[in-house]
mmCIF file of C-alpha atoms in Angstrom:
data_model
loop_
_atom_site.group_PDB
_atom_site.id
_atom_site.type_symbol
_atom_site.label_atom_id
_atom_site.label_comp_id
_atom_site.label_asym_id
_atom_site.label_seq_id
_atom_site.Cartn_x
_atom_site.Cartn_y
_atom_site.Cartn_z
ATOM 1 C CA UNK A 1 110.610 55.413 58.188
ATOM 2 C CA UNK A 2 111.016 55.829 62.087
ATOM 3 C CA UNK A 3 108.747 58.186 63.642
ATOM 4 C CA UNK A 4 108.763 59.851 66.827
ATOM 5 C CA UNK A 5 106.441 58.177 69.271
ATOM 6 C CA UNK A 6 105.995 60.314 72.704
ATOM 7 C CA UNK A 7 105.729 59.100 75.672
ATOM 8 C CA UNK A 8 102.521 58.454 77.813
ATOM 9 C CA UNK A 9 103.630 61.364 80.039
ATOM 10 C CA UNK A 10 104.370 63.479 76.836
ATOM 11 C CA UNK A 11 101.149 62.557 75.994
ATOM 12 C CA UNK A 12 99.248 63.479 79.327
ATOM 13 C CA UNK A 13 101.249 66.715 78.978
ATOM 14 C CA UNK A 14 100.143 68.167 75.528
ATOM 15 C CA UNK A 15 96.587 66.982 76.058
ATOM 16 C CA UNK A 16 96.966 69.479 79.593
ATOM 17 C CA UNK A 17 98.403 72.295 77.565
ATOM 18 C CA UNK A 18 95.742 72.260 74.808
ATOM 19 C CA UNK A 19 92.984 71.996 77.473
ATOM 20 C CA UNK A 20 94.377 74.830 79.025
ATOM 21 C CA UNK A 21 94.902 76.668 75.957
ATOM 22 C CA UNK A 22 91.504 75.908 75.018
ATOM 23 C CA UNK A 23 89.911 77.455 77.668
ATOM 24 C CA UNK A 24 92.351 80.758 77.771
ATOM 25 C CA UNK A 25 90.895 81.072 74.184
ATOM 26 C CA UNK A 26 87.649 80.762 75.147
ATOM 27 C CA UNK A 27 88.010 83.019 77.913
ATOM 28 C CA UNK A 28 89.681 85.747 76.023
ATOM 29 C CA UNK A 29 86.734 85.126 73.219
ATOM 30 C CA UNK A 30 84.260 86.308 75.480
ATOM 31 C CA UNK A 31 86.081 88.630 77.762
ATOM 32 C CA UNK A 32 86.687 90.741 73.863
ATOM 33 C CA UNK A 33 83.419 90.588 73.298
ATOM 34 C CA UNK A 34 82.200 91.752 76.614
ATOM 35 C CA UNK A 35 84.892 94.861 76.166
ATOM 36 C CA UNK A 36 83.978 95.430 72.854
ATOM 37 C CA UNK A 37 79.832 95.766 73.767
ATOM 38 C CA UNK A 38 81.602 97.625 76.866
ATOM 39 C CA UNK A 39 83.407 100.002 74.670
ATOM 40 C CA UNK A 40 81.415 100.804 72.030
ATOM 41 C CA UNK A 41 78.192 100.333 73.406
ATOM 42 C CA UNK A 42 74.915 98.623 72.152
ATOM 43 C CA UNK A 43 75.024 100.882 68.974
ATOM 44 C CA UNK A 44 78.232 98.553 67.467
ATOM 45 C CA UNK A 45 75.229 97.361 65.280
ATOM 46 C CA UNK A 46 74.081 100.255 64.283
ATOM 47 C CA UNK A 47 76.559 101.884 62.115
ATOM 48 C CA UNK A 48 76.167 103.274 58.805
ATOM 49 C CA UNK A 49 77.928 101.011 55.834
ATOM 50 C CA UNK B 1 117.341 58.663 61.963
ATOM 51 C CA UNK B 2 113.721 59.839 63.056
ATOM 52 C CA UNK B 3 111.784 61.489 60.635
ATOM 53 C CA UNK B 4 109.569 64.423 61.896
ATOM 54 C CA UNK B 5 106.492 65.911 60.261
ATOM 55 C CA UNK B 6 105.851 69.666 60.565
ATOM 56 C CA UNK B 7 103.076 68.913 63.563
ATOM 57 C CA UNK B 8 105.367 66.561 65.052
ATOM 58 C CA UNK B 9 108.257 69.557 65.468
ATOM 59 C CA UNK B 10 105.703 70.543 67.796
ATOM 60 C CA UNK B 11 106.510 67.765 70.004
ATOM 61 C CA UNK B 12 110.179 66.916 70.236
ATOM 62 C CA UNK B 13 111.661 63.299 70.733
ATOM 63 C CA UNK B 14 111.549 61.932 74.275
ATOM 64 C CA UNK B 15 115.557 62.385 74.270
ATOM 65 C CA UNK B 16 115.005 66.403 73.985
ATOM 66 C CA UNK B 17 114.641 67.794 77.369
ATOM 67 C CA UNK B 18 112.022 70.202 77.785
ATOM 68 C CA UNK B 19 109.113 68.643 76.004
ATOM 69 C CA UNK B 20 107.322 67.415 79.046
ATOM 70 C CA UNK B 21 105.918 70.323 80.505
ATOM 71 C CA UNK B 22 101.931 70.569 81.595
ATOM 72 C CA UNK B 23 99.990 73.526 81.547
ATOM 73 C CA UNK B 24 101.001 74.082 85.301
ATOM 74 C CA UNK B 25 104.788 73.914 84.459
ATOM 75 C CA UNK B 26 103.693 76.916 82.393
ATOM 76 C CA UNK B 27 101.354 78.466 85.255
ATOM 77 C CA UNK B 28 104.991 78.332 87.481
ATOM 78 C CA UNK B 29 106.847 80.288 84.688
ATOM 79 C CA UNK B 30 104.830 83.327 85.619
ATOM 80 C CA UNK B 31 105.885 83.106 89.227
ATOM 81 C CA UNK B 32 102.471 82.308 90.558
ATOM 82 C CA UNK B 33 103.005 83.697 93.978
ATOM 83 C CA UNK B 34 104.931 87.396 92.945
ATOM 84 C CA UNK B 35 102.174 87.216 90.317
ATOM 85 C CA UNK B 36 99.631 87.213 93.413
ATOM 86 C CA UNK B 37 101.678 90.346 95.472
ATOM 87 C CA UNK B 38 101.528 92.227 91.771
ATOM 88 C CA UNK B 39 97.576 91.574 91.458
ATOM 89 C CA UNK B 40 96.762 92.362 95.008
ATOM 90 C CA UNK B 41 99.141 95.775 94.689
ATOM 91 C CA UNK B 42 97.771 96.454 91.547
ATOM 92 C CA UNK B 43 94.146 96.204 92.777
ATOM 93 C CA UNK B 44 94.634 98.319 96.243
ATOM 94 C CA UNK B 45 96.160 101.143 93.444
ATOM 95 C CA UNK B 46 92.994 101.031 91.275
ATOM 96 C CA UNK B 47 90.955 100.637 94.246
ATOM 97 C CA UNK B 48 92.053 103.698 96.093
ATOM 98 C CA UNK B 49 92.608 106.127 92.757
ATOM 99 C CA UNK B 50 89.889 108.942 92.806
ATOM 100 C CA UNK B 51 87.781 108.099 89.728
ATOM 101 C CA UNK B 52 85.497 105.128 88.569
ATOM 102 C CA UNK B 53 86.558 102.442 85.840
ATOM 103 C CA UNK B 54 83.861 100.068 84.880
ATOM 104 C CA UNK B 55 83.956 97.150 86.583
ATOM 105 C CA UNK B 56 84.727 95.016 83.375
ATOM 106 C CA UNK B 57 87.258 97.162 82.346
ATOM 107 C CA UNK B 58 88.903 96.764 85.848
ATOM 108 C CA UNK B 59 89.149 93.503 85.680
ATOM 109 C CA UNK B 60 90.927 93.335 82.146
ATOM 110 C CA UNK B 61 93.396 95.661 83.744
ATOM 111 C CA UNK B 62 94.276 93.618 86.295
ATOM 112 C CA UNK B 63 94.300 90.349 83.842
ATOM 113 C CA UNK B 64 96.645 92.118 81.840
ATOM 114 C CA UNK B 65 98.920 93.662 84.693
ATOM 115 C CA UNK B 66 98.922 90.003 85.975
ATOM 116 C CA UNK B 67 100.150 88.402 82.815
ATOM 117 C CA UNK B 68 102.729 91.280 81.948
ATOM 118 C CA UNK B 69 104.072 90.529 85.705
ATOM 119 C CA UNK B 70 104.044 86.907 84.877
ATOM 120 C CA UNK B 71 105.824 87.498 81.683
ATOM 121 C CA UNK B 72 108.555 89.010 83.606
ATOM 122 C CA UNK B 73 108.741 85.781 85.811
ATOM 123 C CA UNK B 74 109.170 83.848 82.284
ATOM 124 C CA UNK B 75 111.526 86.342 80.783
ATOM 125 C CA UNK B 76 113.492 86.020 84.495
ATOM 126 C CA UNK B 77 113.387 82.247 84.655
ATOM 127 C CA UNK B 78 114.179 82.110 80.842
ATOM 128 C CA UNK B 79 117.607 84.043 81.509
ATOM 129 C CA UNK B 80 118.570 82.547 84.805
ATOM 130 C CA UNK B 81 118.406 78.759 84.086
ATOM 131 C CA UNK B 82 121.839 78.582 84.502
ATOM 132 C CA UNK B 83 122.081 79.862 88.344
ATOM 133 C CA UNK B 84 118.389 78.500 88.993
ATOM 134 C CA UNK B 85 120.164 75.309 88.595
ATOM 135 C CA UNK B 86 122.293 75.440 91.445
ATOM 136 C CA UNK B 87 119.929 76.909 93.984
ATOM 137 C CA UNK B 88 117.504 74.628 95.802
ATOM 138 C CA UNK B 89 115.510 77.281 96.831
ATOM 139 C CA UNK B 90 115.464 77.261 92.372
ATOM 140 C CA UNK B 91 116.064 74.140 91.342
ATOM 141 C CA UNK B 92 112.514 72.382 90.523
ATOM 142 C CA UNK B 93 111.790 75.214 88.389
ATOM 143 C CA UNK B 94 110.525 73.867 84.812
ATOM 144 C CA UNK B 95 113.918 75.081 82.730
ATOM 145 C CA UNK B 96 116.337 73.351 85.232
ATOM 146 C CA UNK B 97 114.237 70.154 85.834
ATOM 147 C CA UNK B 98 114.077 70.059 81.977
ATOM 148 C CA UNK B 99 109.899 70.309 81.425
ATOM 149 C CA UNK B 100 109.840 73.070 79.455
ATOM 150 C CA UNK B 101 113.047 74.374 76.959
ATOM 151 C CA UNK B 102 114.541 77.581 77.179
ATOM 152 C CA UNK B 103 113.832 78.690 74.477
ATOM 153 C CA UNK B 104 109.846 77.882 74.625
ATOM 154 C CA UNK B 105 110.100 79.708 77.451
ATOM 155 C CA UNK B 106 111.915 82.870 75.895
ATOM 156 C CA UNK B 107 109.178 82.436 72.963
ATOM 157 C CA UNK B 108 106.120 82.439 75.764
ATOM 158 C CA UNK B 109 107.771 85.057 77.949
ATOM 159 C CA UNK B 110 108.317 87.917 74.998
ATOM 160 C CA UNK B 111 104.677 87.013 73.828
ATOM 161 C CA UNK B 112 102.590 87.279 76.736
ATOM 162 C CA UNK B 113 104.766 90.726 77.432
ATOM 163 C CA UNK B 114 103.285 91.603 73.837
ATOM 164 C CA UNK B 115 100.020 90.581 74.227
ATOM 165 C CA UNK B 116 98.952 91.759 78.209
ATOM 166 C CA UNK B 117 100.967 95.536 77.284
ATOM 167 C CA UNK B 118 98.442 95.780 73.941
ATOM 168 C CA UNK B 119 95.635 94.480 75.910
ATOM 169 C CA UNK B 120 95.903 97.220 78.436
ATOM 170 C CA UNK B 121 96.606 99.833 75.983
ATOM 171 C CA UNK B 122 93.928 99.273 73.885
ATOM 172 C CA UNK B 123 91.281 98.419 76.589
ATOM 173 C CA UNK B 124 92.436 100.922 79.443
ATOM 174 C CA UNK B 125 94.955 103.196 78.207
ATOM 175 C CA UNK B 126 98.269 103.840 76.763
ATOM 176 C CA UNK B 127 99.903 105.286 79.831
ATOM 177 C CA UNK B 128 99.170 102.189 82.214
ATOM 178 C CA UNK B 129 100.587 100.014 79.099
ATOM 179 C CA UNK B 130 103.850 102.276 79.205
ATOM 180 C CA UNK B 131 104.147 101.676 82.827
ATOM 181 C CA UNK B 132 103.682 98.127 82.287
ATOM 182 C CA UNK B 133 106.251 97.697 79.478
ATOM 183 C CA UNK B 134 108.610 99.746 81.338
ATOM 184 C CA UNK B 135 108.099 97.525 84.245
ATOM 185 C CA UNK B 136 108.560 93.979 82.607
ATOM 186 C CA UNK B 137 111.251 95.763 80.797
ATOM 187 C CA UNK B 138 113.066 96.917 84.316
ATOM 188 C CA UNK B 139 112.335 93.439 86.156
ATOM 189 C CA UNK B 140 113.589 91.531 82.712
ATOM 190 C CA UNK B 141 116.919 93.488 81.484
ATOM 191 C CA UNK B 142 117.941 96.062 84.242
ATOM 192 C CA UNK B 143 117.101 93.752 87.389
ATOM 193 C CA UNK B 144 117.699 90.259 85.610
ATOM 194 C CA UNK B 145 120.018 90.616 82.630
ATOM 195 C CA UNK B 146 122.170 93.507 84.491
ATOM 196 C CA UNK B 147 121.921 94.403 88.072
ATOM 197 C CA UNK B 148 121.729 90.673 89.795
ATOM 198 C CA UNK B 149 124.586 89.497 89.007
ATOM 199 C CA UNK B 150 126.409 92.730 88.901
ATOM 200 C CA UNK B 151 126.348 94.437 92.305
ATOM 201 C CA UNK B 152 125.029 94.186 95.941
ATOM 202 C CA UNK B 153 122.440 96.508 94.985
ATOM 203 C CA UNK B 154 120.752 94.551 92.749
ATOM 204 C CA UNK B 155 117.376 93.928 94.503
ATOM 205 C CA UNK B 156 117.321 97.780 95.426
ATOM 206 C CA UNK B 157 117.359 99.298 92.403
ATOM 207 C CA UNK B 158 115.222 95.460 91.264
ATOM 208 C CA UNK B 159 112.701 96.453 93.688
ATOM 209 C CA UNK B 160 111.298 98.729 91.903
ATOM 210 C CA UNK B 161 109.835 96.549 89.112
ATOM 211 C CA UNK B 162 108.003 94.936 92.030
ATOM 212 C CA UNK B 163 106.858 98.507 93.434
ATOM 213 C CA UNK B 164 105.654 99.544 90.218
ATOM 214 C CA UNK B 165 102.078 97.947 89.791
ATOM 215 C CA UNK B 166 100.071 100.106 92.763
ATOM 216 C CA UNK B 167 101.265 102.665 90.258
ATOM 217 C CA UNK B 168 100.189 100.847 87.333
ATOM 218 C CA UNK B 169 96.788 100.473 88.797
ATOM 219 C CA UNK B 170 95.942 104.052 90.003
ATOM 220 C CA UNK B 171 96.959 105.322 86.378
ATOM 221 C CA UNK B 172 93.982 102.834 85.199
ATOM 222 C CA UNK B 173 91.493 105.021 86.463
ATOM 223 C CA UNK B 174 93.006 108.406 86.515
ATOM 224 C CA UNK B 175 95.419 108.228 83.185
ATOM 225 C CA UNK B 176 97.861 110.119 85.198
ATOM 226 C CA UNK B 177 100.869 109.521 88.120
ATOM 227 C CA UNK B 178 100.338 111.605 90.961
ATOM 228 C CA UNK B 179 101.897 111.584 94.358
ATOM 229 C CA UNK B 180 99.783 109.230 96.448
ATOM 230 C CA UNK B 181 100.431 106.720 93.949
ATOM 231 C CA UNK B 182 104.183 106.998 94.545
ATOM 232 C CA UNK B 183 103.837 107.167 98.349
ATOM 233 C CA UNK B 184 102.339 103.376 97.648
ATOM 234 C CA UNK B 185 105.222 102.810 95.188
ATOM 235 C CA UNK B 186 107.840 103.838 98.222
ATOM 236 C CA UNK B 187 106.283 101.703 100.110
ATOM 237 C CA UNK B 188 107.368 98.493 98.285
ATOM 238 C CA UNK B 189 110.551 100.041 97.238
ATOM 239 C CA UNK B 190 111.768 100.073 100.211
ATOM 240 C CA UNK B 191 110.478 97.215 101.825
ATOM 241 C CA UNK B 192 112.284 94.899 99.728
ATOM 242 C CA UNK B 193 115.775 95.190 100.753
ATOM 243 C CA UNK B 194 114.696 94.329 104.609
ATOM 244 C CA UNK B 195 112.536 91.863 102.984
ATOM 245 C CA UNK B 196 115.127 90.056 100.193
ATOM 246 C CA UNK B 197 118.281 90.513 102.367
ATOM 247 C CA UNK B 198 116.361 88.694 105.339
ATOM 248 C CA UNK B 199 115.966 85.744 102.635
ATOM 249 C CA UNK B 200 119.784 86.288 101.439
ATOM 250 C CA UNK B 201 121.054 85.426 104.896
ATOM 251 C CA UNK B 202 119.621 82.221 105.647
ATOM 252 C CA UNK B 203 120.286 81.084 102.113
ATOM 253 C CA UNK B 204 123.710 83.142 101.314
ATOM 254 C CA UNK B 205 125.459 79.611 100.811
ATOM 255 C CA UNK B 206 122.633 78.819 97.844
ATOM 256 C CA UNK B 207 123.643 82.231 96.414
ATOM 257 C CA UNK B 208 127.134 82.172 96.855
ATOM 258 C CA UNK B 209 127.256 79.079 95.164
ATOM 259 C CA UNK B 210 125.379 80.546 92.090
ATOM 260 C CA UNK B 211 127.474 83.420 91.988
ATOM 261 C CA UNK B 212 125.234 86.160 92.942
ATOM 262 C CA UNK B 213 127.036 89.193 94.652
ATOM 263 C CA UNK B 214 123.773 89.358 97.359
ATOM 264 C CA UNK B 215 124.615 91.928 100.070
ATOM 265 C CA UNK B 216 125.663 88.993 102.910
ATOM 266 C CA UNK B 217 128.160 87.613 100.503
ATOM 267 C CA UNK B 218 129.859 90.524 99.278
ATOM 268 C CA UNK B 219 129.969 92.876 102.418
ATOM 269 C CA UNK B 220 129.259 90.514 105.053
ATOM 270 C CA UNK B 221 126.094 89.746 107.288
ATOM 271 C CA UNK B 222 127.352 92.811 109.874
ATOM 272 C CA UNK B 223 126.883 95.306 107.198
ATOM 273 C CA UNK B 224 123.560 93.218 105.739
ATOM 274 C CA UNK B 225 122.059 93.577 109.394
ATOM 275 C CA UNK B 226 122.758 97.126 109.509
ATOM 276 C CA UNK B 227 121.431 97.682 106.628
ATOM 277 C CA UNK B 228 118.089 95.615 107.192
ATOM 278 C CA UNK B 229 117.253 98.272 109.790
ATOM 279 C CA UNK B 230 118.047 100.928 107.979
ATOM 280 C CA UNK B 231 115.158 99.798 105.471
ATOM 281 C CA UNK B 232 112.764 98.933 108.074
ATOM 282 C CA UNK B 233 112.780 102.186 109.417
ATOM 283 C CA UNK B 234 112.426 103.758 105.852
ATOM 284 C CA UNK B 235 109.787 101.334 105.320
ATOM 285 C CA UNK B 236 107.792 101.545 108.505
ATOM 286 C CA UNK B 237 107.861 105.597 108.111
ATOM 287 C CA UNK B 238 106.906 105.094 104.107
ATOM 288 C CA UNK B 239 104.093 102.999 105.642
ATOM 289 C CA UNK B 240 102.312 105.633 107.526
ATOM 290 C CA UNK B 241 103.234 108.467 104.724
ATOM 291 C CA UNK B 242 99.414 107.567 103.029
ATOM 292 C CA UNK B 243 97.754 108.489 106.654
ATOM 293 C CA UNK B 244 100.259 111.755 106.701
ATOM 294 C CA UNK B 245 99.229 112.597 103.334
ATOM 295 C CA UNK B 246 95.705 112.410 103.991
ATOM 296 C CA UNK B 247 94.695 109.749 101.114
ATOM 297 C CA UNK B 248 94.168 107.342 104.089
ATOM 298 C CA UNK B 249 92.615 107.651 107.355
ATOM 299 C CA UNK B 250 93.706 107.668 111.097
ATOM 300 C CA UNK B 251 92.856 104.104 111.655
ATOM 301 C CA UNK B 252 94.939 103.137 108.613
ATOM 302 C CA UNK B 253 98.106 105.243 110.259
ATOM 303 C CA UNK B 254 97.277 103.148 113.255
ATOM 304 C CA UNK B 255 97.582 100.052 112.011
ATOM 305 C CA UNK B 256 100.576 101.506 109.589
ATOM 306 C CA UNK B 257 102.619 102.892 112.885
ATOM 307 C CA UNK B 258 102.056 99.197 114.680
ATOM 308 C CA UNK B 259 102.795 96.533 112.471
ATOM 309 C CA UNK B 260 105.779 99.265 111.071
ATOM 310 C CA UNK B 261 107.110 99.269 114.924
ATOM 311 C CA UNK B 262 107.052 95.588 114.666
ATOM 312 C CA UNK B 263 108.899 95.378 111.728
ATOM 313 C CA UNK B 264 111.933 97.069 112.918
ATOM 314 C CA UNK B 265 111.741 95.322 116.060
ATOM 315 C CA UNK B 266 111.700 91.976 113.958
ATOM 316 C CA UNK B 267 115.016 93.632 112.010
ATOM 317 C CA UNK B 268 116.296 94.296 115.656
ATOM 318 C CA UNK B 269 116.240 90.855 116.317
ATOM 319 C CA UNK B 270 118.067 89.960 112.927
ATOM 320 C CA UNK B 271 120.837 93.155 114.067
ATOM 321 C CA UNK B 272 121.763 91.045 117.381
ATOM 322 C CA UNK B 273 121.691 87.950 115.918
ATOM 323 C CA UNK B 274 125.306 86.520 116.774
ATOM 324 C CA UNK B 275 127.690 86.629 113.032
ATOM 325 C CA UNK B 276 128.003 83.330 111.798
ATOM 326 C CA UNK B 277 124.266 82.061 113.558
ATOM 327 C CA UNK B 278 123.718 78.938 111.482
ATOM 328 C CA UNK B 279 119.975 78.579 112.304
ATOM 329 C CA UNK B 280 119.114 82.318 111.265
ATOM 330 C CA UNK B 281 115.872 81.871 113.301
ATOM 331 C CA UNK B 282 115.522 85.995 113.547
ATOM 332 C CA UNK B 283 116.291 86.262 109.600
ATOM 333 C CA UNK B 284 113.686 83.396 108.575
ATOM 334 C CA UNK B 285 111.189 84.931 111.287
ATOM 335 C CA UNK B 286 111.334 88.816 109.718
ATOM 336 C CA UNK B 287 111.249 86.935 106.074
ATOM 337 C CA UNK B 288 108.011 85.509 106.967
ATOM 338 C CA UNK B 289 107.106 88.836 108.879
ATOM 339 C CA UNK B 290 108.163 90.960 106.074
ATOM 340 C CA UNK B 291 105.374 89.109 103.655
ATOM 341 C CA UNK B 292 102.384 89.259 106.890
ATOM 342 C CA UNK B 293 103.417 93.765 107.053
ATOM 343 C CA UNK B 294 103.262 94.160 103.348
ATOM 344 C CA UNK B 295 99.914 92.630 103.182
ATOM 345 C CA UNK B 296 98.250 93.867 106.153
ATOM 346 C CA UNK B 297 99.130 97.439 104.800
ATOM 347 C CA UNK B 298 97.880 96.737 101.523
ATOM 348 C CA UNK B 299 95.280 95.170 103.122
ATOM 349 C CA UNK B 300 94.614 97.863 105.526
ATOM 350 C CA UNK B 301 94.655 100.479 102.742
ATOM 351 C CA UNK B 302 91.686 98.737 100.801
ATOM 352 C CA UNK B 303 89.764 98.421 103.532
ATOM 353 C CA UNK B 304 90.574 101.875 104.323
ATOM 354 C CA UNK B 305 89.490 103.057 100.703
ATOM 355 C CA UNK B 306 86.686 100.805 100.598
ATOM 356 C CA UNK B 307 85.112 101.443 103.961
ATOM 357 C CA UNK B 308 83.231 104.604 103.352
ATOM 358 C CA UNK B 309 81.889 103.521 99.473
ATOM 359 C CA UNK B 310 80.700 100.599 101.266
ATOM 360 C CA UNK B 311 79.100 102.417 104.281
ATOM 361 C CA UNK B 312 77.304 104.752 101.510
ATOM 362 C CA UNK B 313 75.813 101.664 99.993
ATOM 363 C CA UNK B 314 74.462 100.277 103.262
ATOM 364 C CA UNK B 315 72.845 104.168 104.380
#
């Protein structure tokens, strides 16, 4: 069974894309999180169930 | 025949164009430097809008207004692969040197429009997301799909997706569109005929080549030149409109009225350039001059809005 083999500069590419698309993650992660304490203040934790 | 797993479809055989592209193939599908003119537009709107927006929140807004302009650039480069192609002003861009597929790029285009128009809507509000779907929408079908390769007037009526984000930034804070934000709206309308058609000179042979009816190639550089002044005027007298509404001060109009004077006097050059010039000096000198007027007057009108917040800090 043949299998696709990428290149080394295929390579080099995706590993760039997922460490960028690691870090937009990351920074979107936070950056929600900042909003959302932003938003809805320090009392988010304090809501009745 | 090669066999392909489900994670490997990811990653298409070496003979597939478009599979190559890094993360800053990607970074140029958003048009890095009109990405820069939208943030710094976007910011001198918010900036100067009566009304505070917390800092965080600000920032978001401009994130997202970045990325929706960016989208644009994708959904832009997505559709005009074809004439990109035969431009070299175009020609490196990932589609036509094969790093990145069309259709990836169709796929990345429509979702960061998605994604930055929800973002803004539900972290600022629903009126700046409007204007910011309606302008990726304008820049993306009516400029892009329609009007460039349709008529002469394409980057007039166009313009106005690139006019749009002072507008998109002021409604951040205030949740409304008032008339000072359109005064900074008119002033990027009409600055980039003067601005494009000084480009579509020196390069009419790249854009006659890719078929694109640009003013110099369907009416001639006499009528292009006329025009040219025409919109420097409009866009020198738009420039001090702020100063003459009273949402910016005297030494704002000051700097407005000069570098304004300059700029038709840079589109007077281009006028009596001789038909046929080959070197287009005066058109590639006003190009560059058209980018330095734009940003001094944005610039200008920060400082200008800026200036007396910072002066109550310092007292």
């Amino acid at each position: 069974m043949d299998r696709v083999e990428l290149t080394e500069q295929q390579k080099k590419a995706r590993r760039s894309r997922s460490v960028a698309l690691a870090i937009v993650l990351a920074v979107l992660a936070v950056l929600f999180y900042v909003v959302t304490i932003i938003k809805v203040g320090p009392g988010i934790f304090n809501r009745p169930m | 025949m090669a066999m392909i797993n489900e994670h490997d479809a990811l990653t298409a055989p070496a003979s597939v164009a478009g599979v190559e592209g890094d993360a800053g193939d990607f970074f140029a599908l958003l048009k890095p430097r009109v990405m820069s003119l939208v943030v710094f537009t976007a910011l001198v709107g918010m900036l100067m809008a009566p009304g505070e927006i917390h800092p965080v929140i600000g920032f978001i807004a401009i994130l997202a207004i970045a990325v929706g302009g960016g989208a644009s650039g994708a959904l832009n480069m997505w559709y005009d692969a074809d004439i990109d192609l035969m431009m070299g002003r175009t020609a490196k861009r990932p589609i036509p040197a094969g790093r990145i597929s069309a259709e990836t790029t169709l796929a990345f285009g429509l979702f960061l429009s998605v994604f930055s128009v929800a973002t803004l809507g539900l972290m600022v509000n629903w009126l700046s997301a409007g204007l910011l779907a309606f302008t990726i929408f304008f820049y993306a079908v009516v400029y892009t799909m329609w009007l460039k390769r349709s008529t002469p007037q394409n980057i007039v009526i166009g313009g106005a997706a690139g006019a749009f984000p002072p507008i998109i930034g002021w409604a951040c804070v205030t949740n409304s569109i008032s008339l000072e934000s359109i005064a900074l709206f008119a002033i990027i309308f009409l600055w980039t005929p003067a601005h494009f058609w000084a480009l579509a000179l020196f390069k009419s042979e790249d854009y006659g080549r890719a078929g694109v009816p640009m003013l110099p190639n369907v009416a001639g550089e006499r009528t292009t030149k006329n025009q040219i002044v025409l919109y420097a005027v409009l866009t020198a007298i738009s420039g001090i409109v702020p100063a003459v509404m009273g949402f910016a001060g005297l030494v704002y109009g000051g700097v407005a009225a000069v570098f304004g004077a300059a700029f038709i006097w840079y589109s007077l050059k281009v006028w009596r350039m001789p038909d046929g010039d080959k070197k287009m000096i005066p058109a590639k000198k006003m190009f560059a001059y058209s980018l330095l007027y734009l940003f001094v007057i944005f610039t200008a009108l920060l400082v200008d809005a800026l200036a007396p917040k910072l002066m109550g800090l310092v007292a």
